[in-house]
Short mmCIF file of C-alpha atoms in Angstrom, two decimals:
data_model
loop_
_atom_site.label_atom_id
_atom_site.label_comp_id
_atom_site.label_asym_id
_atom_site.label_seq_id
_atom_site.Cartn_x
_atom_site.Cartn_y
_atom_site.Cartn_z
CA UNK A 1050 114.94 -51.37 -2.39
CA UNK A 1051 117.20 -52.09 0.52
CA UNK A 1052 116.20 -54.71 3.00
CA UNK A 1053 114.65 -53.20 6.11
CA UNK A 1054 116.32 -53.70 9.46
CA UNK A 1055 114.47 -55.30 12.34
CA UNK A 1056 114.19 -51.98 14.14
CA UNK A 1057 112.78 -50.28 11.07
CA UNK A 1058 110.14 -53.00 10.68
CA UNK A 1059 109.27 -52.67 14.37
CA UNK A 1060 108.98 -48.91 14.00
CA UNK A 1061 106.72 -49.19 10.95
CA UNK A 1062 104.49 -51.75 12.66
CA UNK A 1063 104.21 -49.53 15.72
CA UNK A 1064 103.20 -46.55 13.58
CA UNK A 1065 100.66 -48.64 11.68
CA UNK A 1066 99.18 -49.90 14.94
CA UNK A 1067 98.81 -46.32 16.20
CA UNK A 1068 97.02 -45.29 13.02
CA UNK A 1069 94.67 -48.26 13.23
CA UNK A 1070 93.93 -47.46 16.87
CA UNK A 1071 92.92 -43.92 16.02
CA UNK A 1072 90.58 -45.14 13.29
CA UNK A 1073 88.98 -47.70 15.59
CA UNK A 1074 88.43 -45.16 18.38
CA UNK A 1075 86.92 -42.67 15.94
CA UNK A 1076 84.49 -45.28 14.71
CA UNK A 1077 83.66 -46.45 18.24
CA UNK A 1078 82.68 -42.94 19.30
CA UNK A 1079 80.19 -42.78 16.45
CA UNK A 1080 78.76 -46.23 17.21
CA UNK A 1081 78.49 -45.45 20.93
CA UNK A 1082 76.80 -42.15 20.23
CA UNK A 1083 74.11 -43.81 18.09
CA UNK A 1084 73.82 -46.69 20.52
CA UNK A 1085 73.16 -44.48 23.57
CA UNK A 1086 70.83 -42.30 21.58
CA UNK A 1087 68.78 -45.34 20.61
CA UNK A 1088 68.78 -46.76 24.18
CA UNK A 1089 67.78 -43.44 25.71
CA UNK A 1090 64.95 -43.07 23.21
CA UNK A 1091 63.73 -46.64 23.74
CA UNK A 1092 63.79 -46.35 27.53
CA UNK A 1093 61.98 -43.03 27.38
CA UNK A 1094 64.86 -41.03 28.92
CA UNK A 1095 64.54 -38.61 26.00
CA UNK A 1096 61.37 -37.92 24.08
CA UNK A 1097 61.84 -39.53 20.68
CA UNK A 1098 59.18 -37.25 19.21
CA UNK A 1099 61.51 -34.28 19.74
CA UNK A 1100 64.90 -35.96 19.69
CA UNK A 1101 64.07 -38.75 17.24
CA UNK A 1102 66.21 -41.89 17.36
CA UNK A 1103 68.55 -43.74 15.02
CA UNK A 1104 65.93 -46.37 14.21
CA UNK A 1105 63.24 -43.78 13.52
CA UNK A 1106 65.68 -41.92 11.28
CA UNK A 1107 66.51 -45.12 9.45
CA UNK A 1108 62.86 -45.92 8.79
CA UNK A 1109 62.18 -42.36 7.82
CA UNK A 1110 65.13 -42.56 5.43
CA UNK A 1111 63.99 -45.77 3.69
CA UNK A 1112 60.44 -44.50 3.57
CA UNK A 1113 61.35 -41.15 2.06
CA UNK A 1114 63.75 -42.78 -0.33
CA UNK A 1115 60.84 -44.55 -2.02
CA UNK A 1116 57.93 -42.12 -1.85
CA UNK A 1117 59.14 -38.66 -0.91
CA UNK A 1118 61.79 -38.20 -3.57
CA UNK A 1119 64.57 -37.88 -1.01
CA UNK A 1120 67.24 -38.39 -3.66
CA UNK A 1121 65.74 -35.53 -5.60
CA UNK A 1122 66.06 -33.22 -2.56
CA UNK A 1123 69.63 -34.33 -1.97
CA UNK A 1124 70.46 -33.90 -5.66
CA UNK A 1125 69.05 -30.37 -5.75
CA UNK A 1126 71.08 -29.28 -2.72
CA UNK A 1127 74.23 -30.87 -4.14
CA UNK A 1128 73.71 -29.28 -7.53
CA UNK A 1129 73.09 -25.83 -6.08
CA UNK A 1130 76.18 -26.18 -3.89
CA UNK A 1131 78.38 -27.28 -6.77
CA UNK A 1132 77.14 -24.51 -9.08
CA UNK A 1133 77.75 -21.81 -6.48
CA UNK A 1134 81.13 -23.37 -5.65
CA UNK A 1135 82.26 -23.34 -9.28
CA UNK A 1136 81.06 -19.77 -9.71
CA UNK A 1137 82.93 -18.78 -6.53
CA UNK A 1138 86.16 -20.30 -7.89
CA UNK A 1139 85.75 -18.53 -11.21
CA UNK A 1140 84.96 -15.10 -9.76
CA UNK A 1141 87.57 -15.42 -7.01
CA UNK A 1142 90.30 -16.07 -9.57
CA UNK A 1143 89.07 -13.36 -11.90
CA UNK A 1144 88.68 -10.65 -9.25
CA UNK A 1145 91.88 -11.56 -7.42
CA UNK A 1146 93.90 -11.36 -10.64
CA UNK A 1147 92.34 -7.98 -11.42
CA UNK A 1148 93.15 -6.71 -7.92
CA UNK A 1149 96.68 -8.13 -8.07
CA UNK A 1150 97.57 -6.45 -11.33
CA UNK A 1151 96.73 -2.99 -10.00
CA UNK A 1152 97.92 -1.91 -6.55
CA UNK A 1153 95.63 1.10 -6.73
CA UNK A 1154 92.59 -1.05 -7.46
CA UNK A 1155 93.33 -3.39 -4.57
CA UNK A 1156 93.91 -0.51 -2.13
CA UNK A 1157 90.64 1.10 -3.23
CA UNK A 1158 88.66 -2.13 -2.90
CA UNK A 1159 90.16 -3.42 0.35
CA UNK A 1160 87.78 -1.79 2.89
CA UNK A 1161 84.75 -2.77 0.82
CA UNK A 1162 85.85 -6.39 0.71
CA UNK A 1163 86.56 -6.44 4.44
CA UNK A 1164 83.11 -5.04 5.25
CA UNK A 1165 81.33 -7.39 2.84
CA UNK A 1166 83.28 -10.32 4.25
CA UNK A 1167 82.27 -9.52 7.86
CA UNK A 1168 78.64 -8.87 6.97
CA UNK A 1169 76.35 -11.75 8.04
CA UNK A 1170 75.25 -12.97 4.64
CA UNK A 1171 71.94 -14.34 5.90
CA UNK A 1172 70.94 -10.69 6.23
CA UNK A 1173 71.13 -10.42 2.45
CA UNK A 1174 68.90 -13.40 1.72
CA UNK A 1175 65.52 -11.67 2.26
CA UNK A 1176 66.63 -8.88 -0.07
CA UNK A 1177 67.71 -11.35 -2.72
CA UNK A 1178 64.29 -12.99 -2.65
CA UNK A 1179 62.67 -9.69 -3.43
CA UNK A 1180 65.16 -8.92 -6.16
CA UNK A 1181 65.54 -12.33 -7.80
CA UNK A 1182 62.42 -14.22 -6.70
CA UNK A 1183 62.05 -17.33 -4.56
CA UNK A 1184 63.99 -19.63 -6.86
CA UNK A 1185 67.32 -21.31 -7.49
CA UNK A 1186 69.00 -18.00 -8.48
CA UNK A 1187 68.52 -16.62 -4.98
CA UNK A 1188 69.81 -19.85 -3.46
CA UNK A 1189 72.94 -19.97 -5.62
CA UNK A 1190 73.73 -16.31 -5.06
CA UNK A 1191 73.28 -16.74 -1.30
CA UNK A 1192 75.68 -19.69 -1.46
CA UNK A 1193 78.21 -17.59 -3.35
CA UNK A 1194 77.84 -14.58 -1.07
CA UNK A 1195 78.91 -16.58 1.98
CA UNK A 1196 82.14 -17.79 0.38
CA UNK A 1197 83.34 -15.30 -2.18
CA UNK A 1198 84.58 -12.27 -0.20
CA UNK A 1199 86.66 -14.30 2.20
CA UNK A 1200 88.22 -16.33 -0.56
CA UNK A 1201 89.14 -13.22 -2.56
CA UNK A 1202 90.80 -11.77 0.54
CA UNK A 1203 92.77 -14.95 1.30
CA UNK A 1204 93.81 -15.58 -2.28
CA UNK A 1205 94.89 -11.96 -2.69
CA UNK A 1206 96.97 -12.23 0.48
CA UNK A 1207 98.58 -15.34 -1.01
CA UNK A 1208 99.25 -13.52 -4.27
CA UNK A 1209 101.04 -10.60 -2.66
CA UNK A 1210 103.11 -12.92 -0.47
CA UNK A 1211 104.47 -14.78 -3.49
CA UNK A 1212 108.25 -15.07 -3.16
CA UNK A 1213 109.45 -11.70 -4.46
CA UNK A 1214 112.84 -13.12 -5.46
CA UNK A 1215 111.11 -15.58 -7.80
CA UNK A 1216 109.24 -12.68 -9.37
CA UNK A 1217 112.54 -10.81 -9.69
CA UNK A 1218 114.03 -13.83 -11.47
CA UNK A 1219 111.22 -13.82 -14.05
CA UNK A 1220 111.71 -10.09 -14.53
CA UNK A 1221 115.44 -10.50 -15.10
CA UNK A 1222 114.59 -13.13 -17.71
CA UNK A 1223 112.55 -10.47 -19.50
CA UNK A 1224 109.16 -11.71 -18.31
CA UNK A 1225 105.99 -9.64 -18.63
CA UNK A 1226 103.26 -9.25 -16.01
CA UNK A 1227 101.44 -12.19 -17.63
CA UNK A 1228 104.59 -14.35 -17.32
CA UNK A 1229 104.83 -13.41 -13.65
CA UNK A 1230 101.19 -14.38 -13.15
CA UNK A 1231 101.20 -17.68 -15.02
CA UNK A 1232 104.73 -18.89 -14.32
CA UNK A 1233 105.16 -17.81 -10.68
CA UNK A 1234 102.14 -16.38 -8.87
CA UNK A 1235 99.54 -18.97 -9.87
CA UNK A 1236 101.68 -22.12 -9.48
CA UNK A 1237 103.14 -20.74 -6.23
CA UNK A 1238 99.61 -20.32 -4.83
CA UNK A 1239 98.19 -23.71 -5.82
CA UNK A 1240 98.49 -25.19 -2.30
CA UNK A 1241 96.89 -22.07 -0.81
CA UNK A 1242 94.14 -22.19 -3.42
CA UNK A 1243 93.30 -25.77 -2.46
CA UNK A 1244 93.02 -24.74 1.19
CA UNK A 1245 90.65 -21.96 0.17
CA UNK A 1246 88.61 -24.43 -1.89
CA UNK A 1247 88.32 -26.82 1.06
CA UNK A 1248 86.92 -24.04 3.23
CA UNK A 1249 84.71 -22.73 0.43
CA UNK A 1250 82.90 -25.93 -0.39
CA UNK A 1251 81.64 -26.00 3.20
CA UNK A 1252 80.74 -22.32 3.12
CA UNK A 1253 78.81 -22.74 -0.14
CA UNK A 1254 76.81 -25.52 1.48
CA UNK A 1255 76.03 -23.23 4.42
CA UNK A 1256 74.90 -20.50 2.04
CA UNK A 1257 72.78 -22.85 -0.04
CA UNK A 1258 70.99 -24.14 3.07
CA UNK A 1259 70.31 -20.56 4.21
CA UNK A 1260 68.94 -19.88 0.75
CA UNK A 1261 66.78 -23.00 0.79
CA UNK A 1262 65.38 -22.09 4.22
CA UNK A 1263 63.69 -19.07 2.77
CA UNK A 1264 63.39 -19.50 -0.95
CA UNK A 1265 62.96 -23.16 -1.82
CA UNK A 1266 60.31 -25.73 -2.53
CA UNK A 1267 62.88 -28.52 -2.58
CA UNK A 1268 66.32 -29.42 -1.24
CA UNK A 1269 67.51 -30.46 2.22
CA UNK A 1270 67.19 -26.92 3.59
CA UNK A 1271 63.56 -26.95 2.57
CA UNK A 1272 63.06 -30.36 4.24
CA UNK A 1273 64.56 -29.02 7.47
CA UNK A 1274 62.40 -25.90 7.56
CA UNK A 1275 59.25 -27.69 6.44
CA UNK A 1276 59.88 -30.61 8.82
CA UNK A 1277 60.30 -28.28 11.80
CA UNK A 1278 57.11 -26.39 10.93
CA UNK A 1279 54.99 -29.55 10.80
CA UNK A 1280 56.85 -31.16 13.72
CA UNK A 1281 58.32 -33.98 11.66
CA UNK A 1282 61.59 -33.82 13.53
CA UNK A 1283 62.68 -37.13 12.07
CA UNK A 1284 62.93 -35.30 8.74
CA UNK A 1285 64.93 -32.48 10.28
CA UNK A 1286 67.46 -34.65 12.04
CA UNK A 1287 67.79 -37.03 9.10
CA UNK A 1288 68.45 -34.07 6.79
CA UNK A 1289 71.09 -32.78 9.18
CA UNK A 1290 72.80 -36.17 9.22
CA UNK A 1291 72.73 -36.29 5.42
CA UNK A 1292 74.25 -32.79 5.36
CA UNK A 1293 77.07 -34.05 7.59
CA UNK A 1294 77.77 -36.84 5.11
CA UNK A 1295 77.60 -34.45 2.13
CA UNK A 1296 79.98 -31.98 3.81
CA UNK A 1297 82.43 -34.77 4.57
CA UNK A 1298 82.18 -36.16 1.04
CA UNK A 1299 82.71 -32.80 -0.66
CA UNK A 1300 85.69 -31.98 1.55
CA UNK A 1301 87.15 -35.40 0.84
CA UNK A 1302 86.62 -34.99 -2.90
CA UNK A 1303 88.59 -31.74 -2.95
CA UNK A 1304 91.32 -33.35 -0.87
CA UNK A 1305 91.41 -36.15 -3.44
CA UNK A 1306 91.68 -33.72 -6.36
CA UNK A 1307 94.46 -31.88 -4.53
CA UNK A 1308 96.44 -35.08 -3.99
CA UNK A 1309 95.98 -36.13 -7.60
CA UNK A 1310 97.02 -32.70 -8.89
CA UNK A 1311 100.12 -32.37 -6.71
CA UNK A 1312 101.25 -35.84 -7.70
CA UNK A 1313 100.72 -35.19 -11.40
CA UNK A 1314 102.46 -31.85 -11.83
CA UNK B 1005 140.85 -4.06 -24.92
CA UNK B 1006 137.55 -2.40 -25.65
CA UNK B 1007 135.39 -1.19 -22.84
CA UNK B 1008 132.21 -3.25 -22.58
CA UNK B 1009 130.31 -1.51 -19.81
CA UNK B 1010 130.99 1.85 -18.27
CA UNK B 1011 129.47 3.48 -15.18
CA UNK B 1012 129.85 7.26 -15.22
CA UNK B 1013 128.91 9.27 -12.12
CA UNK B 1014 126.00 6.94 -11.41
CA UNK B 1015 123.77 8.15 -8.61
CA UNK B 1016 120.76 6.47 -7.02
CA UNK B 1017 118.52 6.90 -3.97
CA UNK B 1018 115.67 4.87 -2.56
CA UNK B 1019 112.55 6.85 -1.73
CA UNK B 1020 110.00 6.14 0.97
CA UNK B 1021 107.43 8.36 2.68
CA UNK B 1022 109.77 8.62 5.67
CA UNK B 1023 112.66 9.93 3.67
CA UNK B 1024 115.30 9.43 1.07
CA UNK B 1025 118.13 6.91 1.42
CA UNK B 1026 121.04 7.60 -0.91
CA UNK B 1027 122.38 4.22 -2.07
CA UNK B 1028 124.94 5.06 -4.73
CA UNK B 1029 127.02 8.21 -4.91
CA UNK B 1030 129.03 8.97 -8.04
CA UNK B 1031 129.97 5.45 -9.09
CA UNK B 1032 132.63 5.24 -11.78
CA UNK B 1033 134.12 2.05 -13.17
CA UNK B 1034 134.33 0.07 -16.35
CA UNK B 1035 134.19 -3.58 -17.33
CA UNK B 1036 136.08 -5.02 -20.30
CA UNK B 1037 135.01 -7.95 -22.41
CA UNK B 1038 135.76 -11.28 -20.64
CA UNK B 1039 136.48 -9.51 -17.36
CA UNK B 1040 135.41 -11.15 -14.12
CA UNK B 1041 134.72 -8.19 -11.87
CA UNK B 1042 134.13 -8.81 -8.18
CA UNK B 1043 132.46 -6.03 -6.21
CA UNK B 1044 132.99 -6.10 -2.45
CA UNK B 1045 131.68 -3.77 0.20
CA UNK B 1046 129.99 -3.68 3.58
CA UNK B 1047 126.56 -5.27 3.67
CA UNK B 1048 123.71 -3.01 2.67
CA UNK B 1049 126.01 -0.62 0.82
CA UNK B 1050 124.12 -0.79 -2.46
CA UNK B 1051 126.01 -3.54 -4.27
CA UNK B 1052 122.84 -5.28 -5.39
CA UNK B 1053 121.46 -1.97 -6.62
CA UNK B 1054 124.28 -1.85 -9.17
CA UNK B 1055 123.29 -5.25 -10.53
CA UNK B 1056 119.60 -4.37 -10.63
CA UNK B 1057 120.51 -1.41 -12.84
CA UNK B 1058 122.51 -3.57 -15.22
CA UNK B 1059 119.62 -6.03 -15.38
CA UNK B 1060 117.32 -3.16 -16.34
CA UNK B 1061 115.19 -3.44 -13.19
CA UNK B 1062 116.19 0.04 -11.98
CA UNK B 1063 117.40 3.14 -13.80
CA UNK B 1064 120.05 5.47 -12.43
CA UNK B 1065 118.78 8.83 -11.12
CA UNK B 1066 121.91 10.56 -12.34
CA UNK B 1067 124.92 9.76 -14.48
CA UNK B 1068 124.96 7.11 -17.17
CA UNK B 1069 125.61 3.46 -17.82
CA UNK B 1070 126.84 2.69 -21.32
CA UNK B 1071 127.28 -0.60 -23.16
CA UNK B 1072 129.82 -0.36 -25.98
CA UNK B 1073 129.46 3.40 -25.72
CA UNK B 1074 125.68 3.35 -26.14
CA UNK B 1075 123.32 4.08 -23.26
CA UNK B 1076 121.84 1.06 -21.51
CA UNK B 1077 118.15 0.90 -22.32
CA UNK B 1078 115.90 0.02 -19.41
CA UNK B 1079 114.46 -3.09 -21.09
CA UNK B 1080 117.60 -4.34 -22.77
CA UNK B 1081 117.68 -7.26 -20.39
CA UNK B 1082 117.98 -9.84 -23.10
CA UNK B 1083 121.74 -10.33 -23.17
CA UNK B 1084 122.14 -10.15 -19.41
CA UNK B 1085 121.94 -13.22 -17.18
CA UNK B 1086 121.21 -12.72 -13.50
CA UNK B 1087 121.97 -15.21 -10.72
CA UNK B 1088 120.21 -14.39 -7.49
CA UNK B 1089 121.22 -15.09 -3.89
CA UNK B 1090 119.30 -18.34 -3.82
CA UNK B 1091 118.90 -20.60 -6.82
CA UNK B 1092 115.16 -19.79 -7.04
CA UNK B 1093 114.45 -23.06 -8.80
CA UNK B 1094 110.70 -23.63 -8.94
CA UNK B 1095 109.72 -26.65 -6.89
CA UNK B 1096 106.75 -27.32 -9.17
CA UNK B 1097 108.97 -27.81 -12.21
CA UNK B 1098 111.56 -30.46 -13.00
CA UNK B 1099 115.19 -29.38 -13.39
CA UNK B 1100 114.88 -29.37 -17.18
CA UNK B 1101 111.63 -27.39 -17.09
CA UNK B 1102 113.28 -24.93 -14.69
CA UNK B 1103 116.08 -24.43 -17.17
CA UNK B 1104 113.52 -23.86 -19.95
CA UNK B 1105 111.94 -21.00 -17.97
CA UNK B 1106 113.91 -18.19 -19.63
CA UNK B 1107 113.58 -19.78 -23.06
CA UNK B 1108 109.81 -20.04 -22.60
CA UNK B 1109 109.55 -16.42 -21.55
CA UNK B 1110 111.66 -15.21 -24.44
CA UNK B 1111 109.86 -17.55 -26.86
CA UNK B 1112 113.08 -19.26 -27.82
CA UNK B 1113 112.17 -22.82 -26.86
CA UNK B 1114 112.89 -24.91 -29.95
CA UNK B 1115 114.80 -28.04 -30.97
CA UNK B 1116 118.06 -26.12 -31.18
CA UNK B 1117 117.87 -24.58 -27.71
CA UNK B 1118 116.62 -27.89 -26.28
CA UNK B 1119 119.66 -29.63 -27.73
CA UNK B 1120 121.90 -26.92 -26.28
CA UNK B 1121 120.27 -27.40 -22.89
CA UNK B 1122 121.00 -31.13 -23.07
CA UNK B 1123 124.64 -30.43 -23.98
CA UNK B 1124 125.02 -28.11 -20.99
CA UNK B 1125 123.28 -30.60 -18.68
CA UNK B 1126 125.65 -33.35 -19.83
CA UNK B 1127 128.78 -31.17 -19.60
CA UNK B 1128 127.98 -30.07 -16.06
CA UNK B 1129 126.83 -33.43 -14.73
CA UNK B 1130 123.10 -32.81 -14.34
CA UNK B 1131 121.78 -34.80 -17.28
CA UNK B 1132 120.67 -37.74 -15.14
CA UNK B 1133 118.76 -35.33 -12.93
CA UNK B 1134 116.90 -33.53 -15.71
CA UNK B 1135 113.55 -35.01 -14.65
CA UNK B 1136 114.18 -34.65 -10.91
CA UNK B 1137 112.51 -32.07 -8.73
CA UNK B 1138 114.83 -29.38 -7.29
CA UNK B 1139 114.41 -30.73 -3.73
CA UNK B 1140 116.13 -33.96 -4.81
CA UNK B 1141 119.38 -32.10 -5.62
CA UNK B 1142 122.17 -30.90 -3.34
CA UNK B 1143 122.78 -27.19 -2.84
CA UNK B 1144 125.75 -27.15 -5.20
CA UNK B 1145 123.86 -28.99 -7.93
CA UNK B 1146 120.93 -26.63 -7.59
CA UNK B 1147 123.27 -23.65 -8.01
CA UNK B 1148 124.73 -25.26 -11.14
CA UNK B 1149 121.21 -25.81 -12.51
CA UNK B 1150 120.50 -22.13 -11.84
CA UNK B 1151 123.63 -21.19 -13.78
CA UNK B 1152 122.61 -23.40 -16.72
CA UNK B 1153 119.16 -21.72 -16.67
CA UNK B 1154 121.07 -18.47 -17.28
CA UNK B 1155 123.58 -19.86 -19.77
CA UNK B 1156 121.01 -21.38 -22.16
CA UNK B 1157 120.01 -17.82 -23.02
CA UNK B 1158 123.63 -17.16 -24.15
CA UNK B 1159 123.98 -13.93 -22.20
CA UNK B 1160 126.87 -11.61 -22.98
CA UNK B 1161 127.04 -10.51 -19.37
CA UNK B 1162 126.49 -12.55 -16.22
CA UNK B 1163 125.46 -10.87 -12.98
CA UNK B 1164 126.06 -12.87 -9.82
CA UNK B 1165 124.43 -11.51 -6.68
CA UNK B 1166 126.11 -13.39 -3.81
CA UNK B 1167 125.10 -16.64 -5.47
CA UNK B 1168 126.91 -18.81 -2.94
CA UNK B 1169 125.83 -17.09 0.27
CA UNK B 1170 123.07 -19.61 0.99
CA UNK B 1171 125.46 -22.60 0.83
CA UNK B 1172 127.51 -24.12 3.63
CA UNK B 1173 131.24 -23.38 3.63
CA UNK B 1174 132.51 -26.50 1.88
CA UNK B 1175 129.79 -26.48 -0.78
CA UNK B 1176 130.46 -22.79 -1.24
CA UNK B 1177 134.12 -23.36 -2.06
CA UNK B 1178 133.34 -26.20 -4.47
CA UNK B 1179 130.42 -24.47 -6.15
CA UNK B 1180 132.38 -21.23 -6.45
CA UNK B 1181 135.12 -23.23 -8.10
CA UNK B 1182 132.68 -24.98 -10.48
CA UNK B 1183 130.88 -21.81 -11.45
CA UNK B 1184 134.13 -19.88 -11.92
CA UNK B 1185 135.45 -22.61 -14.23
CA UNK B 1186 132.18 -22.77 -16.20
CA UNK B 1187 132.17 -19.01 -16.73
CA UNK B 1188 135.81 -19.09 -17.85
CA UNK B 1189 135.15 -21.98 -20.23
CA UNK B 1190 132.04 -20.39 -21.73
CA UNK B 1191 134.02 -17.12 -22.14
CA UNK B 1192 131.51 -14.91 -20.37
CA UNK B 1193 131.92 -11.49 -18.88
CA UNK B 1194 130.78 -11.58 -15.28
CA UNK B 1195 130.14 -9.21 -12.41
CA UNK B 1196 130.05 -10.81 -8.97
CA UNK B 1197 128.74 -9.06 -5.88
CA UNK B 1198 129.97 -10.54 -2.61
CA UNK B 1199 130.98 -9.64 0.93
CA UNK B 1200 133.45 -12.53 1.03
CA UNK B 1201 136.93 -11.17 0.26
CA UNK B 1202 138.43 -14.60 -0.47
CA UNK B 1203 135.67 -15.39 -2.92
CA UNK B 1204 136.27 -12.08 -4.70
CA UNK B 1205 140.01 -12.71 -5.08
CA UNK B 1206 139.66 -16.36 -6.09
CA UNK B 1207 137.16 -15.61 -8.85
CA UNK B 1208 137.83 -12.03 -9.93
CA UNK B 1209 140.21 -10.53 -12.44
CA UNK B 1210 139.48 -7.19 -10.82
CA UNK B 1211 138.10 -6.29 -7.39
CA UNK B 1212 136.10 -3.12 -6.91
CA UNK B 1213 135.87 -1.96 -3.30
CA UNK B 1214 132.83 0.08 -2.35
CA UNK B 1215 132.45 2.26 0.74
CA UNK B 1216 129.49 1.98 3.09
CA UNK B 1217 126.24 3.66 2.16
CA UNK B 1218 125.99 5.84 0.11
CA UNK B 1219 128.43 3.74 -1.86
CA UNK B 1220 131.33 5.25 -3.74
CA UNK B 1221 134.17 3.37 -5.42
CA UNK B 1222 136.99 3.35 -2.89
CA UNK B 1223 139.53 1.53 -4.96
CA UNK B 1224 139.86 -0.83 -7.92
CA UNK B 1225 142.43 -3.58 -7.52
CA UNK B 1226 143.42 -5.70 -10.52
CA UNK B 1227 144.12 -9.28 -9.45
CA UNK B 1228 147.18 -10.65 -11.21
CA UNK B 1229 147.03 -14.37 -10.54
CA UNK B 1230 147.69 -16.93 -13.24
CA UNK B 1231 144.75 -17.55 -15.55
CA UNK B 1232 145.69 -21.22 -15.53
CA UNK B 1233 144.79 -21.70 -11.90
CA UNK B 1234 141.31 -22.76 -10.85
CA UNK B 1235 139.60 -20.61 -8.22
CA UNK B 1236 140.45 -23.23 -5.55
CA UNK B 1237 144.13 -23.27 -6.55
CA UNK B 1238 144.22 -19.48 -6.52
CA UNK B 1239 143.29 -19.56 -2.85
CA UNK B 1240 146.56 -21.39 -2.18
CA UNK B 1241 148.84 -19.16 -4.23
CA UNK B 1242 151.35 -17.04 -2.28
CA UNK B 1243 150.04 -13.67 -3.53
CA UNK B 1244 146.52 -14.48 -2.34
CA UNK B 1245 147.25 -13.39 1.24
CA UNK B 1246 148.68 -10.06 0.11
CA UNK B 1247 145.58 -9.28 -1.89
CA UNK B 1248 143.44 -10.32 1.04
CA UNK B 1249 145.26 -7.98 3.44
CA UNK B 1250 145.17 -5.13 0.96
CA UNK B 1251 141.40 -5.41 0.48
CA UNK B 1252 140.79 -6.01 4.18
CA UNK B 1253 142.64 -2.81 5.09
CA UNK B 1254 140.86 -0.83 2.42
CA UNK B 1255 137.44 -2.05 3.59
CA UNK B 1256 138.15 -1.21 7.23
CA UNK B 1257 139.49 2.30 6.69
CA UNK B 1258 137.25 4.88 8.36
CA UNK B 1259 134.61 2.25 8.78
#
């Protein structure tokens, strides 16, 4: 590597400093938020019975960790989210490929997909309970229903906007429809697919929580609903904070997989 | 010389709900073995349509295209190599993997074709870049890689659809020169579509002038410049200007 000039080193240091600053400010906001929350609760400015407080949440957390099977609840929610997420990926790819290979099929299906996508999926949940029972099936299907229609629509849009000249190239090389799919359309849409996945993991979590609200005996959604009914708002707010961490972690995990994949190929 | 490809009264229109756009109107010309035919005409006149037909992507609505006297079958794309306006190298593949694309599709990827690919990469100065991503190469190198992707399939006929139009002027001259020399050395028959008169004269052994849409063949001008000269040297030969003026006039008549 060439030796860096003074100005280049200065520039890099300046950029690094800026990045560090942003990280510090981000962290400070979080600390300040918890700090003021705690102070306000301690001084009685807000009612800690309704608004809880960081310390109450912490004690609630350690307490539930040992005797209320908190990890079990978290695990169930995570598992349900991951299962519905994987099923969404599978069915999105399958259905999008089927729609892509027949223009007629996609034209026929388009209005149905648009309507199903705009439909508030929580409206379906009560029906699903009646059909499938108050169990994990209902929860997973609710999770899927929130994500799947939108992701089919976005992936299909990506498919039909694949560079037509690249498709023409494969055709001039004698390629079949399968060649076009596997050698151009799918690799071309990998970045778009990762964006869809990043949105979907969050949507699946939303759907799973909706499902748990009405059909579960365990999971964080159940803790939230149960906690609010018996006025254990520490439970509710703690569960919400854990959901924030889960959402961040899942999003980060997909980002990590994306980075690894793009580097490898 | 035996006629390789012949267009007889070829007719073609594009159809949309809003109407019919005639693109080609009674096209007649022939291409001999080892010819380098340059087709010039105003933009949008249907030049690319001609190439799409030869590549088997479109079929004529009237008339016939014959190869060695036999009708061109719609899927007989195997011995035709097509170079598009941009190199269309896939960014997610290395240069070598890009070149393997056609071999993969035609299930011809084996030790022999791999060795041939390496020979071509070495001959045309891309061997050290075989594991690079397309974005690491210059425009001219990318265009050469695109040509090698076509050549590894040993096509009898090369179709060039304004392959230099996306390059800047200097790269265009050099790449045109390179590609012209490669095609001459590999003894290929080629059909080049371009709107650049100089490019047509410097590369072609024959220039076909098309009228504006619907295209008809206005005139066919054989270019008699020494075979020894490279395309760049041809640009400097004294007859070059005469050919240029001749084609220029022809293109601008009743335009």
